[in-house]
Short mmCIF file of C-alpha atoms and ligand atoms in Angstrom, two decimals:
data_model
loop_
_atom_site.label_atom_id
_atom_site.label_comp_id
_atom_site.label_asym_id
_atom_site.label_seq_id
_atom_site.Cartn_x
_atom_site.Cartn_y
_atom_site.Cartn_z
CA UNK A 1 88.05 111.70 100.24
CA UNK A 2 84.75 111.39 101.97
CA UNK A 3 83.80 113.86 104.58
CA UNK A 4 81.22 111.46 106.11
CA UNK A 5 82.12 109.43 109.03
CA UNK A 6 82.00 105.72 109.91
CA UNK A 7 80.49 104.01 112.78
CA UNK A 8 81.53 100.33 114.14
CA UNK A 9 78.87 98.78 115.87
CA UNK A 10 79.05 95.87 118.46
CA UNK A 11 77.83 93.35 117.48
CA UNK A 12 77.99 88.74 116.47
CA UNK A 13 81.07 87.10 116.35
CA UNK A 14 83.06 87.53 113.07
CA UNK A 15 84.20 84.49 111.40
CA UNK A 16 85.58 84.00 107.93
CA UNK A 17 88.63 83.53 105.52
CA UNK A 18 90.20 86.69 103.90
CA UNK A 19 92.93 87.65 101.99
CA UNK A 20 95.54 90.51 103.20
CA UNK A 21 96.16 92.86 100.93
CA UNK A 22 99.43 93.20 98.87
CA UNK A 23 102.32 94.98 101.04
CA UNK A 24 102.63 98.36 101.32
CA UNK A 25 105.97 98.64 101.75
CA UNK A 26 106.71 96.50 98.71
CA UNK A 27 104.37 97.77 96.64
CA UNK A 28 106.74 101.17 96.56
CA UNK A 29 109.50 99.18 96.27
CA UNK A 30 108.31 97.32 93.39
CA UNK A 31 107.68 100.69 91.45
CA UNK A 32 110.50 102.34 92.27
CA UNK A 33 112.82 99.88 91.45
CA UNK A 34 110.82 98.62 88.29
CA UNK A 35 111.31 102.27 86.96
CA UNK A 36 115.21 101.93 87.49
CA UNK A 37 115.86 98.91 86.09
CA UNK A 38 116.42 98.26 82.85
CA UNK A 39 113.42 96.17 80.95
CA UNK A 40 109.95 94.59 81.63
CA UNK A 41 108.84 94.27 85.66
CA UNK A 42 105.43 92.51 85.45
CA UNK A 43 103.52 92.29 89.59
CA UNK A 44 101.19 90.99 90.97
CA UNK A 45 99.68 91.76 94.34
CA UNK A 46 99.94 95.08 93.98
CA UNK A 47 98.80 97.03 96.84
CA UNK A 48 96.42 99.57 94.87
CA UNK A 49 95.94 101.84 98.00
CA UNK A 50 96.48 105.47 97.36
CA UNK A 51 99.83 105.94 98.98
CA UNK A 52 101.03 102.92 95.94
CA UNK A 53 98.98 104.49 93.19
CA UNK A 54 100.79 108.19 93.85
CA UNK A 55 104.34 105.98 93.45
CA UNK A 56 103.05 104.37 90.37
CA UNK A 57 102.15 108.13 89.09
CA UNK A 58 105.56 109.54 90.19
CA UNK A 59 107.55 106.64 88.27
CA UNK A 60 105.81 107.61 85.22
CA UNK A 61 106.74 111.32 85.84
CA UNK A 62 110.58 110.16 85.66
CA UNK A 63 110.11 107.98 82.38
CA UNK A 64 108.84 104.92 83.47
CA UNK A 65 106.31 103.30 81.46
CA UNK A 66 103.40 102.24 84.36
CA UNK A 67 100.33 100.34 83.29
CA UNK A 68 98.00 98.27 85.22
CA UNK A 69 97.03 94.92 83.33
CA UNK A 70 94.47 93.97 85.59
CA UNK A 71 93.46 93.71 89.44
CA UNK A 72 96.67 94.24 91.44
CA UNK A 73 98.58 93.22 88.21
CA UNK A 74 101.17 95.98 86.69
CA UNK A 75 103.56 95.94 83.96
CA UNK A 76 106.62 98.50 84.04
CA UNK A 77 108.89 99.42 81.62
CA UNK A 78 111.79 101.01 83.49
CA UNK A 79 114.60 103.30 81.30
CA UNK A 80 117.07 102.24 83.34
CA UNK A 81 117.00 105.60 85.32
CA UNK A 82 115.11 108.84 85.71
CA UNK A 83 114.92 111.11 83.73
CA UNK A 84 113.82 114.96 84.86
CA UNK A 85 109.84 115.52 85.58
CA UNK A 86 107.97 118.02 83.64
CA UNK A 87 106.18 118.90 87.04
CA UNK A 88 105.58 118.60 90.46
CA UNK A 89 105.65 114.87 92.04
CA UNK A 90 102.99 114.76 94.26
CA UNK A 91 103.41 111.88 96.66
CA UNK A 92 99.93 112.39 98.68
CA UNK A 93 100.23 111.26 101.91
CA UNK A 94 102.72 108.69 101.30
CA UNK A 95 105.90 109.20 103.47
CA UNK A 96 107.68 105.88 101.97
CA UNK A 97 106.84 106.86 98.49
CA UNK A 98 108.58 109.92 98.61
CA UNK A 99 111.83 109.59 101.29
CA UNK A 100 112.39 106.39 98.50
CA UNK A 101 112.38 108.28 95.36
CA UNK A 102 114.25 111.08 97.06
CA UNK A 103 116.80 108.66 97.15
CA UNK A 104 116.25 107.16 93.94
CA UNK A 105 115.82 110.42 92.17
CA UNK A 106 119.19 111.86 93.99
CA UNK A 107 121.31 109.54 91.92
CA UNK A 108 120.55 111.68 88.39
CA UNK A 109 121.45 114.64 87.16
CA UNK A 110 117.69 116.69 87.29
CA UNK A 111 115.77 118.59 89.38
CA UNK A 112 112.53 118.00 91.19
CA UNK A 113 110.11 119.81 93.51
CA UNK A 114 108.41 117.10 95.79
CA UNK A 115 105.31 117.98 97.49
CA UNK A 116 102.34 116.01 99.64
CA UNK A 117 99.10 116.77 101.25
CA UNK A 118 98.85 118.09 104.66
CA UNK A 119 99.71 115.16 106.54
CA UNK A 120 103.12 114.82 104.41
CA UNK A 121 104.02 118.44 104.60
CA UNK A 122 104.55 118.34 107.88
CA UNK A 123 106.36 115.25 108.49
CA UNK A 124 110.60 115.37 108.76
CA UNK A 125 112.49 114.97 105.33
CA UNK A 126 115.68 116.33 107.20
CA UNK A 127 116.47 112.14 107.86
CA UNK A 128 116.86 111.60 104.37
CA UNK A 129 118.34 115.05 103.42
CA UNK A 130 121.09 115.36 105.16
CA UNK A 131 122.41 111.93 104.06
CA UNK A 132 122.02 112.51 100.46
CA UNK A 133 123.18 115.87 101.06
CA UNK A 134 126.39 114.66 102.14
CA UNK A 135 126.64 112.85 99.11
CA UNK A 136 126.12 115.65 97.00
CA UNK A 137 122.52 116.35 96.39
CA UNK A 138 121.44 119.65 96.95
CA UNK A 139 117.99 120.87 98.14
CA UNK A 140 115.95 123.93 98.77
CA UNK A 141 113.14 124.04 100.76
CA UNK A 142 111.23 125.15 104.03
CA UNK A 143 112.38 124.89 107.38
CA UNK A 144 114.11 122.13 108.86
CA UNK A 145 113.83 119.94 105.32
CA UNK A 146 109.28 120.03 104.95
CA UNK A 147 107.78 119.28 102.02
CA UNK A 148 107.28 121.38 99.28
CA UNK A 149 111.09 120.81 98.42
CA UNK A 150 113.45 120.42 95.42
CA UNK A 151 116.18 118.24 95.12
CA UNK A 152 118.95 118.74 92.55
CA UNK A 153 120.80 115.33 91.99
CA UNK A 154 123.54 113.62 90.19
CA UNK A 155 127.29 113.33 90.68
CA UNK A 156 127.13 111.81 94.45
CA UNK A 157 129.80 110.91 96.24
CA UNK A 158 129.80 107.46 97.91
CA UNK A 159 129.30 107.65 102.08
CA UNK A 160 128.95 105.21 105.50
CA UNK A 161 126.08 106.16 107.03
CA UNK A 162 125.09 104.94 110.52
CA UNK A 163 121.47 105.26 111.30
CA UNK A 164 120.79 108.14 113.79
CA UNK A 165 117.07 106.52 114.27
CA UNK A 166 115.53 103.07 113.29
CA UNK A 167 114.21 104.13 110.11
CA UNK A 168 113.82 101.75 106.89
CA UNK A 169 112.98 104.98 104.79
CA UNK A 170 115.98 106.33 105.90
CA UNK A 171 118.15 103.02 104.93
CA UNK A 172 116.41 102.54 101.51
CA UNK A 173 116.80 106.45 100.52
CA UNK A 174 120.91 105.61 100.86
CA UNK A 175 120.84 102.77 99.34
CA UNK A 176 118.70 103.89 96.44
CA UNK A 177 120.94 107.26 96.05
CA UNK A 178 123.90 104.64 96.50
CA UNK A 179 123.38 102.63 93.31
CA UNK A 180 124.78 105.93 91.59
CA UNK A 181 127.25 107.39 94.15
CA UNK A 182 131.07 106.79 93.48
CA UNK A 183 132.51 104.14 95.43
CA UNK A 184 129.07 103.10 96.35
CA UNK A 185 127.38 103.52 100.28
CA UNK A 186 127.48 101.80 103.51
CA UNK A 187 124.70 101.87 106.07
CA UNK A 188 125.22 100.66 109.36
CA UNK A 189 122.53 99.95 111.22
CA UNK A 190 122.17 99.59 115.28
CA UNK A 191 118.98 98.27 115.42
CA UNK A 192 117.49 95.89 111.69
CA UNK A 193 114.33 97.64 110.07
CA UNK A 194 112.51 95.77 107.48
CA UNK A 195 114.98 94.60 104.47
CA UNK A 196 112.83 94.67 101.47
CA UNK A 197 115.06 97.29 100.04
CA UNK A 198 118.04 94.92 100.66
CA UNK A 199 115.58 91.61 99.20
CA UNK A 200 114.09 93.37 96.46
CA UNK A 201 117.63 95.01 94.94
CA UNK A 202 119.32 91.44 94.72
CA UNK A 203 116.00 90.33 92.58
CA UNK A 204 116.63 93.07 90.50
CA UNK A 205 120.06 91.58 90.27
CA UNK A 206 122.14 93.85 92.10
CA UNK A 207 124.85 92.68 94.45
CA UNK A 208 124.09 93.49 98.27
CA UNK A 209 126.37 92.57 101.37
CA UNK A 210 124.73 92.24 104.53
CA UNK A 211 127.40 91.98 107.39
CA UNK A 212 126.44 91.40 111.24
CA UNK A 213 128.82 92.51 113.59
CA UNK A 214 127.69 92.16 117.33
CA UNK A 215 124.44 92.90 116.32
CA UNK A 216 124.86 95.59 114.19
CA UNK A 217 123.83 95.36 110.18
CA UNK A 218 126.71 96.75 108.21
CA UNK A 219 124.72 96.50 104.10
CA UNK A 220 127.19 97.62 101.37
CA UNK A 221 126.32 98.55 97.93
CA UNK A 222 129.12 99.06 95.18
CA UNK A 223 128.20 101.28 92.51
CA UNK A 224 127.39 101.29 89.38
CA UNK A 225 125.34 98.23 89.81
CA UNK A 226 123.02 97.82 86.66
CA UNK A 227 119.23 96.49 87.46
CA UNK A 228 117.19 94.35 85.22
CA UNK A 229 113.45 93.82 85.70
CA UNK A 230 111.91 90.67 87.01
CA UNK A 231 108.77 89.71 88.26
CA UNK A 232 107.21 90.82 91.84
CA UNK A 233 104.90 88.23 93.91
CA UNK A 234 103.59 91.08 96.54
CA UNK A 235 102.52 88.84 99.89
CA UNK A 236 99.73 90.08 102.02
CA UNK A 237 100.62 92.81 104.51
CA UNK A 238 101.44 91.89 107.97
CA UNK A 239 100.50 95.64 108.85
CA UNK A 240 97.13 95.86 107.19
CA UNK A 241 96.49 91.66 108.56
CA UNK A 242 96.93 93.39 111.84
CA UNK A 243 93.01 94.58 111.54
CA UNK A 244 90.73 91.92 111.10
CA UNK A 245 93.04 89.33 113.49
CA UNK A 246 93.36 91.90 116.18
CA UNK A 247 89.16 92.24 115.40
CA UNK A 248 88.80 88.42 115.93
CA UNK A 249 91.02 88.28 119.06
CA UNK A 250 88.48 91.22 121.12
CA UNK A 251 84.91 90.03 119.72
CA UNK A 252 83.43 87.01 121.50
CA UNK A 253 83.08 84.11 119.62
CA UNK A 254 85.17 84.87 116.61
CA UNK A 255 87.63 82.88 114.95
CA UNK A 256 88.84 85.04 111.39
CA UNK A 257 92.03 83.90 109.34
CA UNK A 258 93.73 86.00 106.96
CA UNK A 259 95.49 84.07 104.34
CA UNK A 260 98.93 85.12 102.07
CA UNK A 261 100.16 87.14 104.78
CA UNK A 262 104.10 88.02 104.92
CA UNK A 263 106.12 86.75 108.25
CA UNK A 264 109.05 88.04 107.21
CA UNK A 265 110.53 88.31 110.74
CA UNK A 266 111.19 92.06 110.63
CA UNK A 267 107.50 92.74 110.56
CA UNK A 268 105.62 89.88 112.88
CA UNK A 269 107.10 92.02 116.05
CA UNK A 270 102.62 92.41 116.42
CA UNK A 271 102.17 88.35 116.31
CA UNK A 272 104.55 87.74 118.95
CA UNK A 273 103.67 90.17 121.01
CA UNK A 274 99.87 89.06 121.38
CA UNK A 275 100.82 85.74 121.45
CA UNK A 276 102.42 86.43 124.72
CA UNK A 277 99.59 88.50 125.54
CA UNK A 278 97.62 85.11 126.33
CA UNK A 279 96.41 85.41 122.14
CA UNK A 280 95.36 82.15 120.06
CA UNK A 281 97.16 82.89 116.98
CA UNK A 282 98.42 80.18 115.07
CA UNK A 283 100.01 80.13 111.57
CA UNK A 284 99.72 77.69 109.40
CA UNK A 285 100.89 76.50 105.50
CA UNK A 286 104.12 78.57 105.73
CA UNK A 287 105.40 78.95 102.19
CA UNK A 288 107.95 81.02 100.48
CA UNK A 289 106.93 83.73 97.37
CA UNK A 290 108.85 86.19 95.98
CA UNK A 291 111.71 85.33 99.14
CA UNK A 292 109.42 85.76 101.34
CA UNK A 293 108.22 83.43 103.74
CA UNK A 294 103.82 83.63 103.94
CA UNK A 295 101.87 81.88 105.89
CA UNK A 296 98.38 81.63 106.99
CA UNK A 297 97.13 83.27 110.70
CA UNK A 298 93.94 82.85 112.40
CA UNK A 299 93.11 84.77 115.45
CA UNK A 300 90.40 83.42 117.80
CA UNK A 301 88.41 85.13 120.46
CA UNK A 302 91.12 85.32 123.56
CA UNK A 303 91.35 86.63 127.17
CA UNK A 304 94.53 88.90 126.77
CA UNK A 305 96.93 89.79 129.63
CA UNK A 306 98.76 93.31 129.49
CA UNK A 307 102.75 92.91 128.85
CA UNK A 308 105.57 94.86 128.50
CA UNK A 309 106.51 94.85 125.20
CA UNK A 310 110.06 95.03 124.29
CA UNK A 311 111.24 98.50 122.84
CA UNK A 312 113.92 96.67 120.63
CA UNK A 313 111.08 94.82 119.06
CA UNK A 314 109.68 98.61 117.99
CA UNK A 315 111.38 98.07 114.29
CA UNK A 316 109.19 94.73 113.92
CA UNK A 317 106.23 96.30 114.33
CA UNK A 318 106.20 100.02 114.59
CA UNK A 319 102.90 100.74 112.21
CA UNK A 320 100.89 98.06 114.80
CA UNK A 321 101.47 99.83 118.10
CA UNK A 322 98.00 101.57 117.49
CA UNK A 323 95.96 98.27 116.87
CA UNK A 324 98.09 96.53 119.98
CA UNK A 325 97.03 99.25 122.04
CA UNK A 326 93.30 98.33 121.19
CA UNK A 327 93.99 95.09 122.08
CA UNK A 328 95.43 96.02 125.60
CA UNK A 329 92.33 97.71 126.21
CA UNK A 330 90.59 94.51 126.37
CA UNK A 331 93.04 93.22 128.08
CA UNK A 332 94.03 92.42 132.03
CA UNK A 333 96.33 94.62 133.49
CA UNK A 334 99.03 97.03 131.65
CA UNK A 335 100.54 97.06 128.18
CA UNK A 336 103.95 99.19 128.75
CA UNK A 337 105.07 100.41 125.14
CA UNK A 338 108.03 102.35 125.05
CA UNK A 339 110.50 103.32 122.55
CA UNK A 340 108.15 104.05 120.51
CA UNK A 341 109.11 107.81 119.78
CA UNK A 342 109.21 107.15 115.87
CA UNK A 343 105.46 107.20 116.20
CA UNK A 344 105.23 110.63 117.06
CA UNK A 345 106.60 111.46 113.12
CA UNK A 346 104.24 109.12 111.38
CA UNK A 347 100.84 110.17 109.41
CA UNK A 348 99.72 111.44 112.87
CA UNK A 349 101.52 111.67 116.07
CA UNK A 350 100.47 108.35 116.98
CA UNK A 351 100.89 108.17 120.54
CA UNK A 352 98.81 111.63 121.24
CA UNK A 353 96.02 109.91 119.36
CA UNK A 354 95.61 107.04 120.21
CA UNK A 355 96.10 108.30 124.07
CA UNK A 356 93.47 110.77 123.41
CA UNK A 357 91.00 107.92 121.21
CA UNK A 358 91.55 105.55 123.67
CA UNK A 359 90.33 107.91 126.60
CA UNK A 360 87.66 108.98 125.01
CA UNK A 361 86.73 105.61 124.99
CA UNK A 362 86.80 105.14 128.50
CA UNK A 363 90.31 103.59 128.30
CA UNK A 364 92.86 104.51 131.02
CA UNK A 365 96.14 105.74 128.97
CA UNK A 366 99.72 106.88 130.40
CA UNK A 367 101.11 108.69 127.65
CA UNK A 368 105.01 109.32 127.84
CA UNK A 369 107.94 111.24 125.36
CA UNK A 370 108.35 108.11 124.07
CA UNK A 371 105.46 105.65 124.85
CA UNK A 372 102.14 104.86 126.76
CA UNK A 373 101.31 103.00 129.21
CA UNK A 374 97.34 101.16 127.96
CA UNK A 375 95.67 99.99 131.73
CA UNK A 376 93.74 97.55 131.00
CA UNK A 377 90.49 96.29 133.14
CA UNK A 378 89.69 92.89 131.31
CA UNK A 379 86.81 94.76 130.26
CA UNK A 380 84.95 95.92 127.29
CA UNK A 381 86.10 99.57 127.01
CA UNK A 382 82.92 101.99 126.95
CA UNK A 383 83.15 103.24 123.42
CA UNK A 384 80.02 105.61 122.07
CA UNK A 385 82.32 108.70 120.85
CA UNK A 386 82.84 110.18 117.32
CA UNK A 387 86.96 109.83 117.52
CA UNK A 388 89.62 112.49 115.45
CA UNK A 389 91.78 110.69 113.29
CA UNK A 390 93.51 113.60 112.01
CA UNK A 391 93.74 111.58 108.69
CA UNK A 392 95.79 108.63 110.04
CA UNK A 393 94.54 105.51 108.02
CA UNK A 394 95.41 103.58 110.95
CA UNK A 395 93.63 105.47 113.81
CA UNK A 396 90.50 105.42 111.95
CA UNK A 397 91.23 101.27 111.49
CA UNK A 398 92.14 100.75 115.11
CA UNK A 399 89.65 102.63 116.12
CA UNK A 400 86.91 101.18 114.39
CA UNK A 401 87.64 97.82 115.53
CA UNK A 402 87.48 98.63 118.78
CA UNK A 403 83.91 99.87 118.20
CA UNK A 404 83.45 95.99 117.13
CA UNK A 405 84.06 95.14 121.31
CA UNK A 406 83.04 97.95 122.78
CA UNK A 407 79.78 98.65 124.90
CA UNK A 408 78.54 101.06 122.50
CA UNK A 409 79.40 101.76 119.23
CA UNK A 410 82.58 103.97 117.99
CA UNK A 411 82.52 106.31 115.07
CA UNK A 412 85.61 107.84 112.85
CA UNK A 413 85.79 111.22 110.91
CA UNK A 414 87.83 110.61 107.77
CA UNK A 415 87.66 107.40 106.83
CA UNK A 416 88.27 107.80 103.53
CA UNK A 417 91.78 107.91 104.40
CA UNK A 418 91.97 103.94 105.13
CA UNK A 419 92.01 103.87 100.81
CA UNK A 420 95.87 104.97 101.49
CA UNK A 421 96.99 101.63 102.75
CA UNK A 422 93.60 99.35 102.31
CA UNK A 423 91.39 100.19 100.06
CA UNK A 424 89.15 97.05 100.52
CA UNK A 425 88.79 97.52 104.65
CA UNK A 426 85.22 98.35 105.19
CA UNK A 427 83.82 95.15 102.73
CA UNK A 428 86.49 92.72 103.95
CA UNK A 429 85.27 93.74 107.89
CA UNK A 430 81.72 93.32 106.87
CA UNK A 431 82.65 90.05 105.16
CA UNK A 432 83.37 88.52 108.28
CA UNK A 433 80.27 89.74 110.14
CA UNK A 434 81.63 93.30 111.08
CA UNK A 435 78.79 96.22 111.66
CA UNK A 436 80.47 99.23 109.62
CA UNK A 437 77.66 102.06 108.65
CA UNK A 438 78.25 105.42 107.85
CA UNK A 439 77.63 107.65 110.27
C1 S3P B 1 108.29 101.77 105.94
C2 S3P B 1 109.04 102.01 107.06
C3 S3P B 1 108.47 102.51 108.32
C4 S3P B 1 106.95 102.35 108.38
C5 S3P B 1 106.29 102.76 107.08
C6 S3P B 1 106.83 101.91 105.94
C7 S3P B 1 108.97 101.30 104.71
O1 S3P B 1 108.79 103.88 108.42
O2 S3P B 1 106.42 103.10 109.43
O3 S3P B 1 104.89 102.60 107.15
O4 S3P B 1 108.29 100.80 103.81
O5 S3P B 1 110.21 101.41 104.64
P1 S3P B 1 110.21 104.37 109.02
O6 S3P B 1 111.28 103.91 108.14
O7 S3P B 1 110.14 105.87 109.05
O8 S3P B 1 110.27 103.78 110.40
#
């Protein structure tokens, strides 16, 4: 990672076609469940940030074989399980990558000692540990379930889980572990995350029932359920999209479209919430790949209004809240975001820094247990600061595009970090006219 900085200037309108980059979240999921299938998995889209690239390393550490056959295209051969790694699995700063393959891993009979990079270490595994550890697996570790930790599997008993927090890591980990638990697993779940897991496990053949009961998701998986390998379209991600239409909303004069991206409706909570922020977002040539619906967005320059933004809506969209609160700055009046706690436990606590970024900034920012309050003047915000990202791909991202609106420029430490979840941000920005320099 680079030490240098990067500085977004203010500057033209940006205006282009781009494409989103593959899906982080399905990226994982394609690895992980290409090494426990059975046979060939071929993708294509692959997101090759780092977070993805420290999965694809990790498969092969259980037995997979993992080879890249060109850009974003990957061939696996999976064993049909995992077998026991010779050493660490290092999962960088990737918290889907490893809560997933706890799960996955917890199925077998081995033992492995998971570890990350700062960022990682200090985020909760306890949500994942203590439902595999009811069904069986055993773990040793620091305090309160941190990373480093190792996880002794096999022999699991089946269980009904109910989610204690909205948590698609959490729901995945179960239903991974559950594919080799007797009597299989049932997750209940109060309020829907994203289903890829759910999606991706009936392409891999497997048998999933998805039950709504008043609103809540009961998702059963028997055991014993064989996968086979098939192939993976990966759509453009909704979360990384977020960027460069959030970018063309705030600059004047800009219309930018991002092409491919997933609208899968448990991740376009971000689209609907700036289009009832006053934004001009329209989507066009909706199409399905994979089973997922894609479609095309295009943002165009927009006065926003402040809204309060549903808290059960936080599942759809809780990676955007830090590039919706750069919107907000811009615009009129207040953006209320609450129950939004979960962002607190992500790569950074995400509510202290964008409270703090924003601020220094010249932003007004109420900053709650659980949310923040962005006051917004209908004004560009003042900008001209160096901002801490504390490694958070998306702080730096977020940040920088406000830089792109601001009255003076606004510079990031760390940005090499953005390579975890898209690699090809700085060239796609100046692609469509964006002022990124080092700095
Ligand atoms: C993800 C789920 C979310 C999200 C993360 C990706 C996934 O985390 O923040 O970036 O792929 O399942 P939580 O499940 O912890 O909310």
């Amino acid at each position: 990672m680079t030490a240098a900085g990067l500085k977004s200037t203010p500057g033209g309108p940006l205006r282009g076609t781009v494409r989103a980059p593959g899906d982080k979240s399905i990226s994982h999921r394609a690895m992980i469940l290409g090494a426990l299938a059975s046979g060939t998995t071929t993708v294509e889209g692959l997101l090759e940030g780092d977070d993805v690239l420290r999965t694809a390393q990790a498969m092969r550490a259980f037995g997979a074989r993992v080879e890249q056959e060109g850009p974003g295209r990957w061939r696996l051969e999976g064993q049909g399980g995992f077998s026991e790694p010779s050493d660490v699995v290092d999962c960088g700063n990737a918290g889907t990558g490893v809560r997933l393959i706890m799960g996955a891993a917890a199925g077998f009979p081995l033992c492995v000692t998971f570890t990350g990079d700062a960022s990682l270490r200090g985020r909760p595994m306890g949500r994942v540990l203590e439902p595999l550890a009811r069904m069986g697996a055993t773990w040793l570790g620091r305090d309160r379930g941190r990373l480093p930790l190792t996880l002794k599997g096999g022999s699991l008993r089946g269980l009904t889980y109910r989610l204690p927090m909205a948590s698609a890591q959490v729901k995945s980990a179960v239903l991974l572990a559950g594919l080799h638990a007797e009597g299989g697993v049932e997750v209940i779940e109060p309020e829907a995350t994203r289903d890829h897991t759910e999606r991706m496990l009936r392409a891999f053949g497997a048998e999933v029932q998805v039950e709504d009961k008043d609103g809540v998701r009961h998702i059963r998986l028997s055991e014993g359920q064989a996968l086979t390998g098939t192939h993976v379209a990966v759509p453009g991600d909704p979360s990384s999209a977020a960027f460069p239409l959030v970018a063309g909303l705030i600059v004047p004069g800009s219309e930018v479209t991002v092409e491919g991206v997933m609208l899968n409706e448990l991740r376009t909570g971000l689209f609907s919430t700036l289009q009832e922020m006053g934004a001009d977002l329209t989507i066009a040539n909706v199409r399905l790949s994979s089973g997922e619906e894609v479609g095309d967005v295009t943002a165009r320059h927009s006065a926003l209004t402040g809204v309060v933004v549903p808290p059960e809506r936080a599942p759809s969209m809780i990676d955007e809240y830090p590039i919706l609160a750069v919107a907000a700055a811009f615009a009129t009046g207040d953006t209320v975001m609450r129950g939004v706690g979960e962002m607190r436990v992500k790569e950074s606590d995400r509510i202290a820094l964008m409270a703090r970024g924003l601020e220094a900034c010249g932003v007004d920012v109420e900053e709650e247990p659980e949310g923040f309050i962005v006051h917004g003047t209908g004004t560009a915000p003042r900008g001209g600061v160096m901002v801490e990202t504390s490694g958070d791909h998306r702080i730096a991202m977020s940040h920088l595009v406000l830089g792109l609106a601001a009255q003076a420029a606004v510079s990031v430490d760390e940005p090499g970090m953005i390579a975890t979840s898209f690699p090809g941000f700085v060239e796609l920005m100046r692609g469509l006219g964006a002022a990124l320099q080092d700095a």
